[in-house]
């Protein structure tokens, strides 16, 4: 084909990024410049997204420096991309500096800030910036509230989480909690040891409980020593995903910890009957938490 220009390179980079081939996207980004093709603003936004997806902080910082050297205006799109990258790469403090330099912000900007603070487990700061957002007249959306609730979960801010969740129930934000918000609230309660309240929330919500919710309940029950509730949640996970051998291993280990050796054997037999591997290590067990919910929902 003819020599590629910035448009064709940008399309190539975006194609890889959209398939989550972040390393390939960034390789193309570097190759483009090696061949003397300069990036434009669209290229940079896409490359920053690839940096965010792969945790390529060094490349993200290089892009930010390039923007500064060339005296590009940090508009709402480029600024939001920088904040998102810094937040996902564990440098939300730099992202906040970008925020303060921006003359225009939108809901995506605020969501990137709150998400970055949630990932950094800075719950109080996330709630503070959420309040600033509201004072500035920006209406939060569903993603915003997932981020705030996730931040509350990791910082043990149970009362704040309850208040925000109840505000959603009361219609303050124009929408009621969806499954993602319920999952975050279950995680908040379970982490804090409010296990009965977490179970009640699961049993009374207007949705079918998800793996995320049962996983959060199981993790909280384990952390607070309620092995009976662990067993209950683990079987719910098996019911929802009977082909996932990790859940059976988890059950088997739980029964071994409880000294219920007959149950250990029963679970192993069940695995054999269902054609599942016995050697699934516990390292493969991923209990979905509020943080993971946010990552999926906000992508």
PDB file of C-alpha atoms in Angstrom:
ATOM      1  CA  UNK A   1       0.000   0.000   0.000  1.00  0.00           C
ATOM      2  CA  UNK A   2       1.089   3.650  -0.370  1.00  0.00           C
ATOM      3  CA  UNK A   3       3.099   5.213   2.419  1.00  0.00           C
ATOM      4  CA  UNK A   4       0.926   5.563   5.508  1.00  0.00           C
ATOM      5  CA  UNK A   5      -0.069   8.999   6.752  1.00  0.00           C
ATOM      6  CA  UNK A   6      -1.155   9.953  10.265  1.00  0.00           C
ATOM      7  CA  UNK A   7      -4.770   8.975   9.539  1.00  0.00           C
ATOM      8  CA  UNK A   8      -3.944   5.432   8.441  1.00  0.00           C
ATOM      9  CA  UNK A   9      -1.542   4.980  11.372  1.00  0.00           C
ATOM     10  CA  UNK A  10      -4.179   6.237  13.779  1.00  0.00           C
ATOM     11  CA  UNK A  11      -6.710   3.776  12.361  1.00  0.00           C
ATOM     12  CA  UNK A  12      -4.197   0.955  12.853  1.00  0.00           C
ATOM     13  CA  UNK A  13      -3.488   2.015  16.436  1.00  0.00           C
ATOM     14  CA  UNK A  14      -7.201   2.283  17.224  1.00  0.00           C
ATOM     15  CA  UNK A  15      -7.893  -1.127  15.694  1.00  0.00           C
ATOM     16  CA  UNK A  16      -5.417  -2.750  18.054  1.00  0.00           C
ATOM     17  CA  UNK A  17      -6.596  -0.714  21.028  1.00  0.00           C
ATOM     18  CA  UNK A  18     -10.242  -1.617  20.438  1.00  0.00           C
ATOM     19  CA  UNK A  19      -9.261  -5.311  20.473  1.00  0.00           C
ATOM     20  CA  UNK A  20      -7.367  -4.704  23.725  1.00  0.00           C
ATOM     21  CA  UNK A  21      -4.078  -5.426  21.993  1.00  0.00           C
ATOM     22  CA  UNK A  22      -2.541  -2.548  23.874  1.00  0.00           C
ATOM     23  CA  UNK A  23       1.094  -3.503  23.352  1.00  0.00           C
ATOM     24  CA  UNK A  24       0.538  -3.796  19.599  1.00  0.00           C
ATOM     25  CA  UNK A  25      -1.199  -0.423  19.590  1.00  0.00           C
ATOM     26  CA  UNK A  26       1.719   1.228  21.366  1.00  0.00           C
ATOM     27  CA  UNK A  27       4.248  -0.517  19.130  1.00  0.00           C
ATOM     28  CA  UNK A  28       2.452   0.942  16.103  1.00  0.00           C
ATOM     29  CA  UNK A  29       2.414   4.336  17.825  1.00  0.00           C
ATOM     30  CA  UNK A  30       6.193   4.212  18.283  1.00  0.00           C
ATOM     31  CA  UNK A  31       6.784   2.804  14.789  1.00  0.00           C
ATOM     32  CA  UNK A  32       4.763   5.624  13.236  1.00  0.00           C
ATOM     33  CA  UNK A  33       7.016   8.230  14.792  1.00  0.00           C
ATOM     34  CA  UNK A  34      10.180   6.291  13.970  1.00  0.00           C
ATOM     35  CA  UNK A  35       9.117   6.559  10.326  1.00  0.00           C
ATOM     36  CA  UNK A  36       8.711  10.302  10.662  1.00  0.00           C
ATOM     37  CA  UNK A  37       4.918  10.551  10.915  1.00  0.00           C
ATOM     38  CA  UNK A  38       3.864  12.967  13.651  1.00  0.00           C
ATOM     39  CA  UNK A  39       0.817  12.138  15.806  1.00  0.00           C
ATOM     40  CA  UNK A  40      -2.241  14.360  15.976  1.00  0.00           C
ATOM     41  CA  UNK A  41      -4.609  14.886  18.894  1.00  0.00           C
ATOM     42  CA  UNK A  42      -6.743  11.884  17.973  1.00  0.00           C
ATOM     43  CA  UNK A  43      -3.659   9.666  17.830  1.00  0.00           C
ATOM     44  CA  UNK A  44      -2.603  10.856  21.270  1.00  0.00           C
ATOM     45  CA  UNK A  45      -6.008  10.226  22.847  1.00  0.00           C
ATOM     46  CA  UNK A  46      -6.048   6.678  21.459  1.00  0.00           C
ATOM     47  CA  UNK A  47      -2.459   6.043  22.565  1.00  0.00           C
ATOM     48  CA  UNK A  48      -3.289   7.292  26.072  1.00  0.00           C
ATOM     49  CA  UNK A  49      -6.187   4.838  26.204  1.00  0.00           C
ATOM     50  CA  UNK A  50      -3.778   2.036  25.269  1.00  0.00           C
ATOM     51  CA  UNK A  51      -1.394   3.207  28.004  1.00  0.00           C
ATOM     52  CA  UNK A  52      -4.260   3.153  30.497  1.00  0.00           C
ATOM     53  CA  UNK A  53      -5.261  -0.343  29.427  1.00  0.00           C
ATOM     54  CA  UNK A  54      -1.762  -1.783  29.708  1.00  0.00           C
ATOM     55  CA  UNK A  55      -0.457   0.268  32.623  1.00  0.00           C
ATOM     56  CA  UNK A  56       2.245   1.786  30.397  1.00  0.00           C
ATOM     57  CA  UNK A  57       2.947   4.773  32.636  1.00  0.00           C
ATOM     58  CA  UNK A  58       6.300   5.632  31.044  1.00  0.00           C
ATOM     59  CA  UNK A  59       4.733   5.993  27.602  1.00  0.00           C
ATOM     60  CA  UNK A  60       1.819   7.946  29.068  1.00  0.00           C
ATOM     61  CA  UNK A  61       4.222  10.383  30.710  1.00  0.00           C
ATOM     62  CA  UNK A  62       6.089  10.732  27.398  1.00  0.00           C
ATOM     63  CA  UNK A  63       2.822  11.647  25.660  1.00  0.00           C
ATOM     64  CA  UNK A  64       2.044  14.206  28.357  1.00  0.00           C
ATOM     65  CA  UNK A  65       5.534  15.705  27.962  1.00  0.00           C
ATOM     66  CA  UNK A  66       5.052  15.831  24.188  1.00  0.00           C
ATOM     67  CA  UNK A  67       1.823  17.770  24.699  1.00  0.00           C
ATOM     68  CA  UNK A  68       3.633  20.239  26.962  1.00  0.00           C
ATOM     69  CA  UNK A  69       6.647  20.632  24.654  1.00  0.00           C
ATOM     70  CA  UNK A  70       4.444  21.365  21.684  1.00  0.00           C
ATOM     71  CA  UNK A  71       2.204  23.678  23.718  1.00  0.00           C
ATOM     72  CA  UNK A  72      -0.960  21.831  22.822  1.00  0.00           C
ATOM     73  CA  UNK A  73      -4.125  22.971  24.536  1.00  0.00           C
ATOM     74  CA  UNK A  74      -5.292  20.395  27.060  1.00  0.00           C
ATOM     75  CA  UNK A  75      -8.956  20.409  26.090  1.00  0.00           C
ATOM     76  CA  UNK A  76     -11.655  18.309  27.719  1.00  0.00           C
ATOM     77  CA  UNK A  77     -10.974  15.233  25.561  1.00  0.00           C
ATOM     78  CA  UNK A  78      -7.195  15.198  25.882  1.00  0.00           C
ATOM     79  CA  UNK A  79      -7.333  16.196  29.550  1.00  0.00           C
ATOM     80  CA  UNK A  80      -9.805  13.454  30.393  1.00  0.00           C
ATOM     81  CA  UNK A  81      -7.617  10.909  28.599  1.00  0.00           C
ATOM     82  CA  UNK A  82      -4.591  12.023  30.617  1.00  0.00           C
ATOM     83  CA  UNK A  83      -6.520  11.786  33.901  1.00  0.00           C
ATOM     84  CA  UNK A  84      -7.807   8.329  32.977  1.00  0.00           C
ATOM     85  CA  UNK A  85      -4.295   7.146  32.129  1.00  0.00           C
ATOM     86  CA  UNK A  86      -2.745   8.501  35.316  1.00  0.00           C
ATOM     87  CA  UNK A  87      -5.562   7.070  37.434  1.00  0.00           C
ATOM     88  CA  UNK A  88      -5.269   3.587  35.952  1.00  0.00           C
ATOM     89  CA  UNK A  89      -1.475   3.686  36.225  1.00  0.00           C
ATOM     90  CA  UNK A  90      -1.580   4.551  39.935  1.00  0.00           C
ATOM     91  CA  UNK A  91      -0.659   8.240  39.633  1.00  0.00           C
ATOM     92  CA  UNK A  92      -3.983   9.948  40.264  1.00  0.00           C
ATOM     93  CA  UNK A  93      -2.169  12.792  42.037  1.00  0.00           C
ATOM     94  CA  UNK A  94      -0.747  13.822  38.659  1.00  0.00           C
ATOM     95  CA  UNK A  95      -4.195  13.340  37.153  1.00  0.00           C
ATOM     96  CA  UNK A  96      -5.610  15.803  39.680  1.00  0.00           C
ATOM     97  CA  UNK A  97      -3.004  18.348  38.594  1.00  0.00           C
ATOM     98  CA  UNK A  98      -4.249  17.933  35.033  1.00  0.00           C
ATOM     99  CA  UNK A  99      -7.825  18.396  36.236  1.00  0.00           C
ATOM    100  CA  UNK A 100      -6.978  21.664  37.965  1.00  0.00           C
ATOM    101  CA  UNK A 101      -5.419  23.008  34.756  1.00  0.00           C
ATOM    102  CA  UNK A 102      -8.506  22.299  32.632  1.00  0.00           C
ATOM    103  CA  UNK A 103     -10.907  25.123  31.827  1.00  0.00           C
ATOM    104  CA  UNK A 104     -13.637  22.722  30.684  1.00  0.00           C
ATOM    105  CA  UNK A 105     -14.740  19.441  32.217  1.00  0.00           C
ATOM    106  CA  UNK A 106     -17.556  16.994  31.478  1.00  0.00           C
ATOM    107  CA  UNK A 107     -19.038  13.960  33.204  1.00  0.00           C
ATOM    108  CA  UNK A 108     -16.366  11.709  31.679  1.00  0.00           C
ATOM    109  CA  UNK A 109     -13.672  13.903  33.240  1.00  0.00           C
ATOM    110  CA  UNK A 110     -15.219  13.599  36.689  1.00  0.00           C
ATOM    111  CA  UNK A 111     -15.733   9.864  36.269  1.00  0.00           C
ATOM    112  CA  UNK A 112     -12.038   9.443  35.421  1.00  0.00           C
ATOM    113  CA  UNK A 113     -11.077  11.371  38.566  1.00  0.00           C
ATOM    114  CA  UNK A 114     -13.389   9.405  40.851  1.00  0.00           C
ATOM    115  CA  UNK A 115     -12.381   6.101  39.305  1.00  0.00           C
ATOM    116  CA  UNK A 116      -8.700   6.919  39.746  1.00  0.00           C
ATOM    117  CA  UNK A 117      -9.246   7.773  43.397  1.00  0.00           C
ATOM    118  CA  UNK A 118     -11.285   4.596  43.890  1.00  0.00           C
ATOM    119  CA  UNK A 119      -8.466   2.512  42.402  1.00  0.00           C
ATOM    120  CA  UNK A 120      -6.036   4.288  44.729  1.00  0.00           C
ATOM    121  CA  UNK A 121      -8.325   3.399  47.648  1.00  0.00           C
ATOM    122  CA  UNK A 122      -8.658   7.088  48.495  1.00  0.00           C
ATOM    123  CA  UNK A 123     -12.296   6.950  49.515  1.00  0.00           C
ATOM    124  CA  UNK A 124     -12.508  10.259  51.342  1.00  0.00           C
ATOM    125  CA  UNK A 125     -10.887  12.102  48.435  1.00  0.00           C
ATOM    126  CA  UNK A 126     -13.225  10.400  45.955  1.00  0.00           C
ATOM    127  CA  UNK A 127     -16.258  11.511  47.961  1.00  0.00           C
ATOM    128  CA  UNK A 128     -14.810  15.018  48.312  1.00  0.00           C
ATOM    129  CA  UNK A 129     -14.338  15.391  44.564  1.00  0.00           C
ATOM    130  CA  UNK A 130     -17.792  13.911  44.018  1.00  0.00           C
ATOM    131  CA  UNK A 131     -19.178  16.691  46.223  1.00  0.00           C
ATOM    132  CA  UNK A 132     -17.186  19.303  44.284  1.00  0.00           C
ATOM    133  CA  UNK A 133     -18.617  17.903  41.066  1.00  0.00           C
ATOM    134  CA  UNK A 134     -22.152  18.302  42.398  1.00  0.00           C
ATOM    135  CA  UNK A 135     -21.438  21.854  43.598  1.00  0.00           C
ATOM    136  CA  UNK A 136     -20.263  22.694  40.081  1.00  0.00           C
ATOM    137  CA  UNK A 137     -23.654  21.589  38.783  1.00  0.00           C
ATOM    138  CA  UNK A 138     -22.585  18.370  37.059  1.00  0.00           C
ATOM    139  CA  UNK A 139     -25.198  15.617  37.299  1.00  0.00           C
ATOM    140  CA  UNK A 140     -23.640  12.223  38.101  1.00  0.00           C
ATOM    141  CA  UNK A 141     -24.458   9.225  35.949  1.00  0.00           C
ATOM    142  CA  UNK A 142     -24.534   5.517  36.755  1.00  0.00           C
ATOM    143  CA  UNK A 143     -20.784   5.131  36.233  1.00  0.00           C
ATOM    144  CA  UNK A 144     -20.070   7.983  38.652  1.00  0.00           C
ATOM    145  CA  UNK A 145     -22.012   6.296  41.434  1.00  0.00           C
ATOM    146  CA  UNK A 146     -20.333   2.933  40.839  1.00  0.00           C
ATOM    147  CA  UNK A 147     -17.006   4.711  41.281  1.00  0.00           C
ATOM    148  CA  UNK A 148     -18.035   6.496  44.468  1.00  0.00           C
ATOM    149  CA  UNK A 149     -19.473   3.329  46.010  1.00  0.00           C
ATOM    150  CA  UNK A 150     -16.350   1.397  45.042  1.00  0.00           C
ATOM    151  CA  UNK A 151     -14.221   4.042  46.762  1.00  0.00           C
ATOM    152  CA  UNK A 152     -16.384   3.781  49.878  1.00  0.00           C
ATOM    153  CA  UNK A 153     -15.933   0.014  49.885  1.00  0.00           C
ATOM    154  CA  UNK A 154     -12.148   0.065  49.819  1.00  0.00           C
ATOM    155  CA  UNK A 155     -11.940   2.771  52.464  1.00  0.00           C
ATOM    156  CA  UNK A 156     -14.452   1.239  54.867  1.00  0.00           C
ATOM    157  CA  UNK A 157     -16.839   4.192  54.525  1.00  0.00           C
ATOM    158  CA  UNK A 158     -19.984   2.247  55.346  1.00  0.00           C
ATOM    159  CA  UNK A 159     -22.182   5.133  56.461  1.00  0.00           C
ATOM    160  CA  UNK A 160     -21.280   7.251  53.434  1.00  0.00           C
ATOM    161  CA  UNK A 161     -21.946   4.301  51.153  1.00  0.00           C
ATOM    162  CA  UNK A 162     -25.318   3.693  52.792  1.00  0.00           C
ATOM    163  CA  UNK A 163     -26.245   7.367  52.400  1.00  0.00           C
ATOM    164  CA  UNK A 164     -25.322   7.491  48.707  1.00  0.00           C
ATOM    165  CA  UNK A 165     -27.084   4.205  47.980  1.00  0.00           C
ATOM    166  CA  UNK A 166     -30.233   5.355  49.800  1.00  0.00           C
ATOM    167  CA  UNK A 167     -30.109   8.639  47.879  1.00  0.00           C
ATOM    168  CA  UNK A 168     -30.200   6.599  44.681  1.00  0.00           C
ATOM    169  CA  UNK A 169     -33.137   4.587  46.007  1.00  0.00           C
ATOM    170  CA  UNK A 170     -34.933   7.855  46.773  1.00  0.00           C
ATOM    171  CA  UNK A 171     -34.445   9.071  43.201  1.00  0.00           C
ATOM    172  CA  UNK A 172     -32.032  11.900  43.965  1.00  0.00           C
ATOM    173  CA  UNK A 173     -29.974  11.265  40.829  1.00  0.00           C
ATOM    174  CA  UNK A 174     -32.808  10.422  38.457  1.00  0.00           C
ATOM    175  CA  UNK A 175     -32.185   6.677  38.331  1.00  0.00           C
ATOM    176  CA  UNK A 176     -32.417   3.798  40.750  1.00  0.00           C
ATOM    177  CA  UNK A 177     -29.555   1.440  41.598  1.00  0.00           C
ATOM    178  CA  UNK A 178     -28.762  -1.190  38.991  1.00  0.00           C
ATOM    179  CA  UNK A 179     -27.013  -4.512  39.561  1.00  0.00           C
ATOM    180  CA  UNK A 180     -23.591  -2.847  39.591  1.00  0.00           C
ATOM    181  CA  UNK A 181     -24.605  -0.484  42.391  1.00  0.00           C
ATOM    182  CA  UNK A 182     -26.137  -3.329  44.385  1.00  0.00           C
ATOM    183  CA  UNK A 183     -22.928  -5.326  43.956  1.00  0.00           C
ATOM    184  CA  UNK A 184     -20.876  -2.413  45.268  1.00  0.00           C
ATOM    185  CA  UNK A 185     -23.192  -2.000  48.250  1.00  0.00           C
ATOM    186  CA  UNK A 186     -22.980  -5.707  49.067  1.00  0.00           C
ATOM    187  CA  UNK A 187     -19.200  -5.385  48.908  1.00  0.00           C
ATOM    188  CA  UNK A 188     -19.243  -2.368  51.242  1.00  0.00           C
ATOM    189  CA  UNK A 189     -21.317  -4.240  53.808  1.00  0.00           C
ATOM    190  CA  UNK A 190     -19.456  -7.541  53.507  1.00  0.00           C
ATOM    191  CA  UNK A 191     -16.015  -5.951  53.842  1.00  0.00           C
ATOM    192  CA  UNK A 192     -17.191  -4.128  56.962  1.00  0.00           C
ATOM    193  CA  UNK A 193     -18.557  -7.306  58.516  1.00  0.00           C
ATOM    194  CA  UNK A 194     -22.222  -6.278  58.184  1.00  0.00           C
ATOM    195  CA  UNK A 195     -22.959  -9.742  56.850  1.00  0.00           C
ATOM    196  CA  UNK A 196     -26.632 -10.044  57.841  1.00  0.00           C
ATOM    197  CA  UNK A 197     -27.350  -6.708  56.187  1.00  0.00           C
ATOM    198  CA  UNK A 198     -25.495  -7.824  53.058  1.00  0.00           C
ATOM    199  CA  UNK A 199     -27.526 -11.045  52.866  1.00  0.00           C
ATOM    200  CA  UNK A 200     -30.775  -9.130  53.354  1.00  0.00           C
ATOM    201  CA  UNK A 201     -29.839  -6.732  50.559  1.00  0.00           C
ATOM    202  CA  UNK A 202     -29.157  -9.636  48.200  1.00  0.00           C
ATOM    203  CA  UNK A 203     -32.406 -11.380  49.120  1.00  0.00           C
ATOM    204  CA  UNK A 204     -34.626  -8.308  48.759  1.00  0.00           C
ATOM    205  CA  UNK A 205     -33.186  -6.585  45.689  1.00  0.00           C
ATOM    206  CA  UNK A 206     -35.231  -6.536  42.462  1.00  0.00           C
ATOM    207  CA  UNK A 207     -32.555  -8.405  40.473  1.00  0.00           C
ATOM    208  CA  UNK A 208     -31.161 -11.899  40.338  1.00  0.00           C
ATOM    209  CA  UNK A 209     -27.964 -11.981  42.417  1.00  0.00           C
ATOM    210  CA  UNK A 210     -24.806 -12.130  40.307  1.00  0.00           C
ATOM    211  CA  UNK A 211     -21.458 -13.846  40.790  1.00  0.00           C
ATOM    212  CA  UNK A 212     -20.096 -10.461  41.754  1.00  0.00           C
ATOM    213  CA  UNK A 213     -22.453 -10.251  44.720  1.00  0.00           C
ATOM    214  CA  UNK A 214     -21.940 -13.793  45.943  1.00  0.00           C
ATOM    215  CA  UNK A 215     -18.183 -13.380  45.506  1.00  0.00           C
ATOM    216  CA  UNK A 216     -18.205 -10.224  47.607  1.00  0.00           C
ATOM    217  CA  UNK A 217     -20.285 -11.938  50.292  1.00  0.00           C
ATOM    218  CA  UNK A 218     -17.983 -14.945  50.305  1.00  0.00           C
ATOM    219  CA  UNK A 219     -14.860 -12.800  50.632  1.00  0.00           C
ATOM    220  CA  UNK A 220     -16.394 -10.777  53.451  1.00  0.00           C
ATOM    221  CA  UNK A 221     -17.611 -13.878  55.253  1.00  0.00           C
ATOM    222  CA  UNK A 222     -14.164 -15.459  55.017  1.00  0.00           C
ATOM    223  CA  UNK A 223     -12.467 -12.307  56.280  1.00  0.00           C
ATOM    224  CA  UNK A 224     -14.804 -12.129  59.273  1.00  0.00           C
ATOM    225  CA  UNK A 225     -14.712 -15.836  60.109  1.00  0.00           C
ATOM    226  CA  UNK A 226     -18.279 -16.789  59.170  1.00  0.00           C
ATOM    227  CA  UNK A 227     -17.551 -20.117  57.483  1.00  0.00           C
ATOM    228  CA  UNK A 228     -21.207 -21.174  57.296  1.00  0.00           C
ATOM    229  CA  UNK A 229     -22.011 -18.095  55.238  1.00  0.00           C
ATOM    230  CA  UNK A 230     -18.892 -18.794  53.165  1.00  0.00           C
ATOM    231  CA  UNK A 231     -20.306 -22.209  52.357  1.00  0.00           C
ATOM    232  CA  UNK A 232     -23.686 -20.732  51.414  1.00  0.00           C
ATOM    233  CA  UNK A 233     -22.130 -18.148  49.088  1.00  0.00           C
ATOM    234  CA  UNK A 234     -19.743 -20.675  47.545  1.00  0.00           C
ATOM    235  CA  UNK A 235     -22.587 -23.008  46.589  1.00  0.00           C
ATOM    236  CA  UNK A 236     -24.413 -20.071  45.027  1.00  0.00           C
ATOM    237  CA  UNK A 237     -21.335 -19.453  42.881  1.00  0.00           C
ATOM    238  CA  UNK A 238     -21.310 -23.116  41.844  1.00  0.00           C
ATOM    239  CA  UNK A 239     -24.992 -22.876  40.886  1.00  0.00           C
ATOM    240  CA  UNK A 240     -24.357 -19.804  38.754  1.00  0.00           C
ATOM    241  CA  UNK A 241     -21.217 -21.159  37.078  1.00  0.00           C
ATOM    242  CA  UNK A 242     -21.155 -24.969  37.378  1.00  0.00           C
ATOM    243  CA  UNK A 243     -18.343 -25.265  34.835  1.00  0.00           C
ATOM    244  CA  UNK A 244     -15.871 -23.207  36.860  1.00  0.00           C
ATOM    245  CA  UNK A 245     -13.602 -25.673  38.621  1.00  0.00           C
ATOM    246  CA  UNK A 246     -12.115 -22.972  40.842  1.00  0.00           C
ATOM    247  CA  UNK A 247     -15.340 -22.699  42.814  1.00  0.00           C
ATOM    248  CA  UNK A 248     -15.282 -26.426  43.617  1.00  0.00           C
ATOM    249  CA  UNK A 249     -11.671 -26.200  44.769  1.00  0.00           C
ATOM    250  CA  UNK A 250     -12.661 -23.278  46.951  1.00  0.00           C
ATOM    251  CA  UNK A 251     -15.494 -25.336  48.467  1.00  0.00           C
ATOM    252  CA  UNK A 252     -13.212 -28.311  48.991  1.00  0.00           C
ATOM    253  CA  UNK A 253     -10.645 -26.146  50.758  1.00  0.00           C
ATOM    254  CA  UNK A 254     -13.364 -24.577  52.879  1.00  0.00           C
ATOM    255  CA  UNK A 255     -14.686 -27.962  53.980  1.00  0.00           C
ATOM    256  CA  UNK A 256     -11.133 -29.077  54.776  1.00  0.00           C
ATOM    257  CA  UNK A 257     -10.685 -25.991  56.941  1.00  0.00           C
ATOM    258  CA  UNK A 258     -13.923 -26.886  58.738  1.00  0.00           C
ATOM    259  CA  UNK A 259     -12.804 -30.510  59.188  1.00  0.00           C
ATOM    260  CA  UNK A 260     -15.741 -31.821  57.129  1.00  0.00           C
ATOM    261  CA  UNK A 261     -13.791 -34.461  55.228  1.00  0.00           C
ATOM    262  CA  UNK A 262     -16.842 -36.304  53.868  1.00  0.00           C
ATOM    263  CA  UNK A 263     -17.913 -33.076  52.185  1.00  0.00           C
ATOM    264  CA  UNK A 264     -14.416 -32.661  50.747  1.00  0.00           C
ATOM    265  CA  UNK A 265     -14.751 -36.054  49.092  1.00  0.00           C
ATOM    266  CA  UNK A 266     -18.284 -35.276  47.878  1.00  0.00           C
ATOM    267  CA  UNK A 267     -17.116 -32.088  46.194  1.00  0.00           C
ATOM    268  CA  UNK A 268     -14.225 -33.891  44.522  1.00  0.00           C
ATOM    269  CA  UNK A 269     -16.592 -36.565  43.258  1.00  0.00           C
ATOM    270  CA  UNK A 270     -18.913 -33.882  41.924  1.00  0.00           C
ATOM    271  CA  UNK A 271     -15.990 -32.367  40.047  1.00  0.00           C
ATOM    272  CA  UNK A 272     -15.179 -35.739  38.504  1.00  0.00           C
ATOM    273  CA  UNK A 273     -18.807 -36.302  37.516  1.00  0.00           C
ATOM    274  CA  UNK A 274     -18.839 -32.930  35.763  1.00  0.00           C
ATOM    275  CA  UNK A 275     -15.513 -33.526  34.048  1.00  0.00           C
ATOM    276  CA  UNK A 276     -13.675 -30.747  35.840  1.00  0.00           C
ATOM    277  CA  UNK A 277      -9.974 -30.590  36.652  1.00  0.00           C
ATOM    278  CA  UNK A 278      -8.923 -31.423  40.200  1.00  0.00           C
ATOM    279  CA  UNK A 279      -5.713 -29.437  40.050  1.00  0.00           C
ATOM    280  CA  UNK A 280      -7.191 -25.972  39.703  1.00  0.00           C
ATOM    281  CA  UNK A 281      -5.076 -23.863  42.047  1.00  0.00           C
ATOM    282  CA  UNK A 282      -6.566 -21.341  44.397  1.00  0.00           C
ATOM    283  CA  UNK A 283      -4.548 -18.683  42.601  1.00  0.00           C
ATOM    284  CA  UNK A 284      -7.007 -18.995  39.738  1.00  0.00           C
ATOM    285  CA  UNK A 285      -9.947 -18.052  41.934  1.00  0.00           C
ATOM    286  CA  UNK A 286     -10.941 -14.473  41.304  1.00  0.00           C
ATOM    287  CA  UNK A 287     -13.683 -13.148  43.517  1.00  0.00           C
ATOM    288  CA  UNK A 288     -15.316 -10.243  41.745  1.00  0.00           C
ATOM    289  CA  UNK A 289     -15.334  -7.140  43.925  1.00  0.00           C
ATOM    290  CA  UNK A 290     -16.587  -3.610  43.633  1.00  0.00           C
ATOM    291  CA  UNK A 291     -13.313  -2.530  42.053  1.00  0.00           C
ATOM    292  CA  UNK A 292     -13.678  -5.139  39.306  1.00  0.00           C
ATOM    293  CA  UNK A 293     -17.296  -4.158  38.785  1.00  0.00           C
ATOM    294  CA  UNK A 294     -16.229  -0.584  38.229  1.00  0.00           C
ATOM    295  CA  UNK A 295     -13.513  -1.589  35.785  1.00  0.00           C
ATOM    296  CA  UNK A 296     -15.944  -3.551  33.649  1.00  0.00           C
ATOM    297  CA  UNK A 297     -18.801  -1.080  33.853  1.00  0.00           C
ATOM    298  CA  UNK A 298     -16.743   2.012  33.120  1.00  0.00           C
ATOM    299  CA  UNK A 299     -14.775   0.608  30.191  1.00  0.00           C
TER     300      UNK A 299
END
